[in-house]
Coordinates of C-alpha atoms in Angstrom, one line a residue:
X1 CA 11.2 -13.7 6.7
X2 CA 8.9 -12.1 9.1
X3 CA 5.4 -13.1 9.5
X4 CA 3.0 -12.1 6.8
X5 CA 1.3 -9.6 9.1
X6 CA 4.5 -7.5 8.9
X7 CA 4.3 -7.6 5.1
X8 CA 0.6 -6.2 5.6
X9 CA 1.8 -3.4 7.6
X10 CA 1.5 -1.1 4.6
X11 CA 0.7 2.5 5.0
X12 CA 1.5 5.4 2.7
X13 CA 3.8 8.2 2.8
X14 CA 0.9 10.7 2.6
X15 CA -0.4 10.0 6.1
X16 CA 1.2 12.9 7.8
X17 CA -1.1 15.3 9.6
X18 CA -2.8 18.2 7.5
X19 CA -0.9 20.6 9.6
X20 CA 2.1 19.9 11.8
X21 CA 1.1 20.3 15.5
X22 CA 4.4 21.4 16.7
X23 CA 6.9 23.5 14.6
X24 CA 10.2 24.8 16.0
X25 CA 12.6 27.2 14.3
X26 CA 16.1 27.6 15.4
X27 CA 18.0 30.8 15.2
X28 CA 20.1 29.5 12.3
X29 CA 17.0 28.9 10.3
X30 CA 16.7 25.2 11.0
X31 CA 13.1 24.1 11.3
X32 CA 11.8 20.9 13.2
X33 CA 8.2 19.6 12.6
X34 CA 6.3 17.0 14.5
X35 CA 3.2 15.5 13.2
X36 CA 1.3 12.0 13.2
X37 CA -2.0 10.1 13.2
X38 CA -3.9 7.5 15.2
X39 CA -6.6 5.5 14.1
X40 CA -9.0 2.8 15.7
X41 CA -11.8 0.8 14.3
X42 CA -14.6 -1.9 15.7
X43 CA -14.3 -4.5 13.0
X44 CA -16.8 -7.5 12.5
X45 CA -15.8 -10.1 10.1
X46 CA -18.1 -12.8 9.0
X47 CA -16.2 -15.8 7.5
X48 CA -18.5 -17.7 5.0
X49 CA -16.1 -20.8 4.9
X50 CA -17.2 -24.0 6.4
X51 CA -15.9 -24.3 10.0
X52 CA -14.7 -20.6 9.8
X53 CA -15.4 -18.6 12.9
X54 CA -16.6 -15.0 12.8
X55 CA -14.4 -12.7 14.5
X56 CA -14.9 -9.3 16.6
X57 CA -11.8 -7.1 16.9
X58 CA -11.0 -3.5 18.1
X59 CA -7.9 -2.6 16.0
X60 CA -6.1 -0.3 13.5
X61 CA -7.1 -0.5 9.9
X62 CA -4.8 -0.5 6.8
X63 CA -2.6 2.1 8.5
X64 CA -0.9 1.8 12.0
X65 CA -0.3 5.1 13.9
X66 CA 2.3 7.5 12.6
X67 CA 4.8 9.7 14.4
X68 CA 6.6 11.9 12.0
X69 CA 9.6 14.1 12.6
X70 CA 10.6 16.6 9.6
X71 CA 13.8 18.8 9.7
X72 CA 14.6 21.4 7.2
X73 CA 17.8 23.4 6.5
X74 CA 17.7 27.0 5.3
X75 CA 18.2 27.4 1.6
X76 CA 22.0 27.6 0.9
X77 CA 23.4 27.8 -2.6
X78 CA 20.0 27.3 -4.2
X79 CA 19.8 23.8 -2.6
X80 CA 16.9 22.9 0.0
X81 CA 17.9 20.2 2.2
X82 CA 15.4 18.1 4.5
X83 CA 15.3 14.8 6.5
X84 CA 12.3 12.8 7.4
X85 CA 12.0 9.9 10.2
X86 CA 8.8 8.3 10.9
X87 CA 7.8 5.5 13.4
X88 CA 4.6 3.5 13.1
X89 CA 3.3 1.9 16.4
X90 CA 0.3 -0.4 16.4
X91 CA -2.8 -0.1 18.5
X92 CA -3.7 -3.7 18.6
X93 CA -3.7 -5.8 21.9
X94 CA -1.0 -8.2 20.4
X95 CA 1.4 -5.1 19.3
X96 CA 3.5 -4.8 22.3
X97 CA 6.6 -4.8 20.4
X98 CA 5.1 -3.4 17.2
X99 CA 7.0 -0.1 16.9
X100 CA 8.2 -0.2 13.3
X101 CA 10.4 2.1 11.7
X102 CA 9.3 2.7 8.1
X103 CA 10.8 5.8 6.8
X104 CA 14.3 7.5 7.3
X105 CA 15.6 9.6 4.4
X106 CA 17.0 13.0 3.4
X107 CA 16.2 15.0 0.2
X108 CA 18.0 17.6 -1.7
X109 CA 16.0 19.7 -3.9
X110 CA 17.1 22.4 -6.5
X111 CA 16.5 23.6 -10.0
X112 CA 17.6 20.2 -11.2
X113 CA 14.8 18.4 -9.4
X114 CA 15.0 16.3 -6.3
X115 CA 17.4 13.6 -5.0
X116 CA 16.1 11.1 -2.2
X117 CA 18.3 8.9 -0.3
X118 CA 17.2 6.5 2.4
X119 CA 14.3 4.4 3.1
X120 CA 10.9 5.5 1.7
X121 CA 7.7 4.1 0.0
X122 CA 8.7 2.7 -3.3
X123 CA 8.0 4.4 -6.7
X124 CA 6.1 1.2 -8.1
X125 CA 2.5 0.9 -6.5
X126 CA 2.7 4.1 -4.6
X127 CA 0.0 5.9 -6.8
X128 CA -2.1 2.8 -6.6
X129 CA -2.4 2.7 -2.6
X130 CA -2.5 6.6 -2.3
X131 CA -5.5 6.9 -4.6
X132 CA -7.5 3.7 -3.0
X133 CA -10.3 4.6 -0.7
X134 CA -9.2 1.9 1.9
X135 CA -6.1 3.9 2.6
X136 CA -8.2 5.6 5.4
X137 CA -10.1 2.4 6.2
X138 CA -9.7 -1.1 6.8
X139 CA -10.5 -3.3 3.6
X140 CA -9.8 -6.9 3.9
X141 CA -7.2 -9.0 5.8
X142 CA -8.8 -8.9 9.3
X143 CA -8.2 -11.4 12.0
X144 CA -5.1 -13.2 13.2
X145 CA -4.4 -10.1 15.4
X146 CA -2.2 -8.8 12.6
X147 CA -0.5 -5.3 13.2
X148 CA -2.6 -3.8 10.3
X149 CA -5.2 -5.0 7.8
X150 CA -4.4 -5.4 3.9
X151 CA -6.9 -2.7 2.6
X152 CA -6.9 -3.5 -1.0
X153 CA -3.2 -5.1 -1.2
X154 CA -3.0 -8.3 -3.5
X155 CA -6.6 -7.8 -4.2
X156 CA -6.5 -4.7 -6.4
X157 CA -2.9 -3.5 -6.5
X158 CA 0.5 -4.6 -5.5
X159 CA 2.4 -3.8 -2.4
X160 CA 4.5 -0.8 -2.8
X161 CA 6.8 -1.5 0.3
X162 CA 9.2 0.6 2.2
X163 CA 12.4 0.4 0.4
X164 CA 16.0 1.3 0.9
X165 CA 16.8 3.5 -2.3
X166 CA 18.3 6.3 -4.1
X167 CA 16.0 8.1 -6.2
X168 CA 15.9 11.1 -8.7
X169 CA 12.7 13.1 -9.5
X170 CA 12.7 15.7 -12.3
X171 CA 11.3 19.1 -11.9
X172 CA 7.6 19.6 -12.6
X173 CA 7.5 20.0 -16.4
X174 CA 3.9 21.6 -17.2
X175 CA 2.4 18.7 -15.0
X176 CA 4.7 16.0 -16.0
X177 CA 7.2 14.3 -13.8
X178 CA 9.5 11.6 -14.1
X179 CA 11.3 9.5 -11.3
X180 CA 13.9 6.8 -11.3
X181 CA 15.1 4.8 -8.3
X182 CA 18.0 2.3 -7.6
X183 CA 16.6 -0.1 -5.0
X184 CA 18.0 -2.6 -2.5
X185 CA 17.3 -6.0 -4.2
X186 CA 14.1 -7.7 -3.0
X187 CA 13.0 -11.1 -1.4
X188 CA 11.6 -13.6 -3.6
X189 CA 7.9 -13.3 -4.0
X190 CA 5.5 -15.5 -2.0
X191 CA 1.8 -16.7 -2.2
X192 CA -0.8 -16.8 0.4
X193 CA -2.5 -20.0 0.9
X194 CA -2.7 -22.6 -1.9
X195 CA -5.3 -24.1 -4.2
X196 CA -7.0 -21.0 -5.1
X197 CA -6.6 -18.7 -2.0
X198 CA -5.4 -15.4 -2.5
X199 CA -2.0 -15.0 -4.3
X200 CA 0.1 -12.7 -2.2
X201 CA 3.2 -12.3 -4.6
X202 CA 2.2 -8.6 -4.7
X203 CA 2.3 -8.4 -0.9
X204 CA 6.1 -8.9 -0.7
X205 CA 8.1 -7.9 -3.8
X206 CA 10.8 -6.2 -1.9
X207 CA 9.9 -5.8 1.9
X208 CA 13.0 -7.0 4.0
X209 CA 15.5 -7.2 1.2
X210 CA 17.8 -10.0 0.2
X211 CA 21.6 -10.3 -0.8
X212 CA 21.8 -10.6 -4.5
X213 CA 24.3 -9.5 -7.3
X214 CA 21.9 -7.1 -8.8
X215 CA 20.0 -3.9 -7.7
X216 CA 16.0 -3.5 -8.1
X217 CA 15.2 -0.7 -10.5
X218 CA 11.9 1.2 -10.3
X219 CA 10.7 4.0 -12.7
X220 CA 7.4 6.3 -12.7
X221 CA 6.1 8.9 -15.1
X222 CA 3.1 10.8 -13.9
X223 CA 1.0 13.9 -14.9
X224 CA -1.2 15.9 -12.9
X225 CA -3.4 19.0 -13.8
X226 CA -6.3 21.2 -12.8
X227 CA -9.3 22.9 -14.6
X228 CA -12.2 25.1 -13.3
X229 CA -13.9 22.8 -10.9
X230 CA -11.8 19.9 -11.1
X231 CA -8.3 18.0 -11.3
X232 CA -7.0 14.9 -12.9
X233 CA -3.9 12.7 -12.8
X234 CA -2.3 9.8 -14.5
X235 CA 0.7 7.4 -14.1
X236 CA 2.6 4.8 -15.5
X237 CA 5.1 2.8 -13.3
X238 CA 7.4 -0.2 -13.5
X239 CA 9.9 -2.2 -11.7
X240 CA 12.4 -4.9 -12.6
X241 CA 14.9 -7.2 -11.1
X242 CA 17.0 -10.1 -12.3
X243 CA 16.2 -13.5 -10.5
X244 CA 19.0 -15.5 -11.7
X245 CA 18.3 -18.4 -9.5
X246 CA 14.6 -18.6 -10.1
X247 CA 12.2 -19.6 -13.0
X248 CA 11.3 -15.8 -13.9
X249 CA 12.8 -12.5 -13.3
X250 CA 10.9 -10.0 -11.6
X251 CA 8.9 -7.7 -14.0
X252 CA 5.9 -5.5 -13.0
X253 CA 4.0 -2.5 -14.5
X254 CA 0.9 -0.4 -13.6
X255 CA -1.1 2.2 -15.1
X256 CA -3.8 4.3 -13.7
X257 CA -5.5 7.7 -13.3
X258 CA -7.7 9.9 -11.1
X259 CA -10.5 12.5 -12.1
X260 CA -12.3 15.0 -9.8
X261 CA -15.0 17.1 -11.2
X262 CA -18.0 18.9 -9.4
X263 CA -17.7 16.8 -6.2
X264 CA -17.6 13.6 -8.2
X265 CA -14.3 11.5 -7.7
X266 CA -13.1 8.5 -10.1
X267 CA -10.2 6.2 -10.0
X268 CA -9.0 3.2 -12.3
X269 CA -6.2 1.3 -12.3
X270 CA -4.5 -1.8 -13.6
X271 CA -1.2 -3.8 -12.9
X272 CA 0.5 -6.9 -14.4
X273 CA 3.4 -8.8 -12.6
X274 CA 5.4 -11.8 -13.3
X275 CA 8.0 -13.2 -10.8
X276 CA 9.7 -16.5 -9.8
X277 CA 9.8 -18.2 -6.5
X278 CA 11.6 -21.1 -5.0
X279 CA 10.6 -23.7 -2.3
X280 CA 12.4 -21.6 0.3
X281 CA 9.9 -18.8 -0.3
X282 CA 7.1 -21.0 0.9
X283 CA 3.4 -20.1 1.2
X284 CA 1.6 -18.3 3.9
X285 CA -2.1 -18.6 4.8
X286 CA -4.2 -15.5 5.2
X287 CA -7.7 -16.9 6.0
X288 CA -8.5 -16.4 9.9
X289 CA -10.4 -19.6 9.8
X290 CA -7.2 -21.5 8.1
X291 CA -6.5 -22.3 4.4
X292 CA -7.0 -25.9 3.5
X293 CA -6.0 -27.3 6.9
X294 CA -3.2 -24.8 7.2
X295 CA -3.4 -22.6 10.3
X296 CA -3.4 -18.7 9.9
X297 CA 0.1 -17.1 9.3
X298 CA 1.7 -20.6 8.9
X299 CA 4.2 -20.9 6.3
X300 CA 4.1 -24.3 4.0
X301 CA 6.8 -25.4 1.1
X302 CA 6.1 -23.9 -2.2
X303 CA 7.1 -25.9 -5.5
X304 CA 10.4 -25.5 -6.5
X305 CA 11.1 -22.6 -9.0
X306 CA 7.4 -21.9 -9.5
X307 CA 6.6 -19.2 -12.1
X308 CA 4.3 -16.5 -10.6
X309 CA 2.0 -14.3 -12.6
X310 CA -1.0 -12.1 -11.8
X311 CA -2.8 -9.0 -12.7
X312 CA -5.2 -6.9 -11.0
X313 CA -7.4 -3.9 -11.3
X314 CA -9.4 -1.5 -9.3
X315 CA -12.5 0.7 -10.5
X316 CA -13.6 3.3 -7.9
X317 CA -16.2 6.1 -8.0
X318 CA -17.7 8.4 -5.3
X319 CA -19.1 11.9 -4.5
X320 CA -17.6 14.2 -1.8
X321 CA -20.7 16.2 -0.2
X322 CA -19.9 19.8 0.8
X323 CA -16.3 18.9 0.5
X324 CA -16.3 17.0 3.6
X325 CA -18.0 13.8 3.3
X326 CA -16.9 11.1 0.7
X327 CA -19.2 8.5 -0.3
X328 CA -17.2 5.8 -2.3
X329 CA -17.3 2.3 -3.9
X330 CA -14.8 0.4 -5.7
X331 CA -14.5 -3.0 -7.2
X332 CA -11.4 -4.9 -7.7
X333 CA -10.4 -8.3 -9.2
X334 CA -7.1 -10.4 -9.0
X335 CA -6.4 -13.1 -11.5
X336 CA -3.6 -15.4 -10.6
X337 CA -2.1 -17.1 -13.8
X338 CA 0.7 -18.7 -11.9
X339 CA 1.9 -22.2 -12.7
X340 CA 0.1 -23.7 -9.7
X341 CA -3.2 -21.9 -10.4
X342 CA -6.2 -24.3 -10.6
X343 CA -7.5 -24.5 -14.4
X344 CA -4.9 -22.1 -15.4
X345 CA -6.2 -18.9 -13.5
X346 CA -7.8 -18.5 -10.2
X347 CA -9.8 -15.1 -9.7
X348 CA -10.8 -13.4 -6.5
X349 CA -13.1 -10.2 -6.1
X350 CA -13.4 -7.5 -3.6
X351 CA -16.2 -4.9 -3.3
X352 CA -15.6 -1.9 -0.7
X353 CA -18.3 0.5 0.3
X354 CA -17.3 3.4 2.4
X355 CA -18.4 6.7 3.9
X356 CA -15.3 8.9 5.1
X357 CA -16.2 12.2 6.9
X358 CA -14.0 15.1 7.8
X359 CA -15.3 16.6 11.1
X360 CA -12.5 19.0 10.8
X361 CA -9.0 18.9 9.8
X362 CA -7.8 16.9 12.7
X363 CA -10.7 14.3 12.8
X364 CA -12.0 11.6 10.2
X365 CA -15.0 9.2 10.9
X366 CA -15.1 6.2 8.6
X367 CA -17.8 3.5 8.2
X368 CA -17.0 0.8 5.6
X369 CA -18.3 -2.6 4.3
X370 CA -16.0 -5.1 2.4
X371 CA -16.9 -8.4 0.7
X372 CA -14.4 -10.7 -0.6
X373 CA -15.1 -13.7 -3.0
X374 CA -12.8 -16.4 -4.2
X375 CA -13.9 -18.6 -7.2
X376 CA -11.8 -21.6 -6.4
X377 CA -12.4 -21.9 -2.5
X378 CA -14.7 -20.4 -0.2
X379 CA -12.0 -20.3 2.6
X380 CA -11.6 -16.5 2.1
X381 CA -15.2 -15.5 1.2
X382 CA -15.7 -12.8 3.9
X383 CA -18.1 -9.8 4.9
X384 CA -16.3 -7.1 6.8
X385 CA -18.0 -4.3 8.4
X386 CA -15.8 -1.6 10.2
X387 CA -16.6 1.7 12.0
X388 CA -14.1 4.1 13.4
X389 CA -12.0 7.0 12.8
X390 CA -8.7 8.8 12.6
X391 CA -7.1 11.7 14.7
X392 CA -4.4 13.9 13.1
X393 CA -2.1 16.1 14.9

């Protein structure tokens, strides 16, 4: 398994530029579009743990940079064919070899809906990360020279992950859409730290994949609509996979929704997950100052065939001034009910306050503060200040 920081390289499929900088059309009707984004932040992390050191970084946030290529064929026999390939280079000093390939897929659209084949953001968890404010910020998970931070992953919502899949999405049915995907099997879940440090089962419920005798299955039901002066959306998603050699099969579900009205923006989401892990999955420490004697990023053995169980939620509210400046706050909580949890359950909390200002369609400025508290260990108690921005092209 790759280092945890690679699992934290979560972005979102919607980070493409507002308008493609270059679009080329061939004589036969094919088009090629090139777009992308780059971000950079000055980040100040105050570690409240005993012996923890404060950290100063110049780095990217939850998202790496993106370079996107989109190809589209002319409509033929009622079918629209398109292909998408993206690359995600990092901007951090340690990211000399961080040129990750996240997405490569093609789509076929018609009156029947859409079929997607290739590697893309998974169905389960995608709404959660795409509607959370730290998507264009930093959140938590700083330090350790990781390629990206974590935003709110594993402390509010599960990791959607970039998954090899075959997916079908229905046509829009008066605002309703349903999607189903057969996905490459996932690696066993793993945890960050031990004795009350943040569970990270949600961080890697599929990244990397592993050979098993069954597929992973994901499904999503969503609804979106608009009214005079506002809009709304809701979703219900789930994932399942057999774990024949582990304590529990993987079962995950999440529900959430958004509301925008008269400049106010609200979002709420909840997720519940169960999984099994084995000693080979190990545990990985996230805290920059170390977790109970374990160095950052180090893997230590997990108990054999451990049962993992956790739930999370996020509540978010903000106001967008003049349509360009979003001032938003969210509160998230994680309850770890795994078999190794202290006193039956460990809880962690995160508060994020942020200002996200669109100077124009190509430039976004961000200022953000995040506080993380853990009931059972002060190792991961942190105050994180970040200021920076995005350039889209």
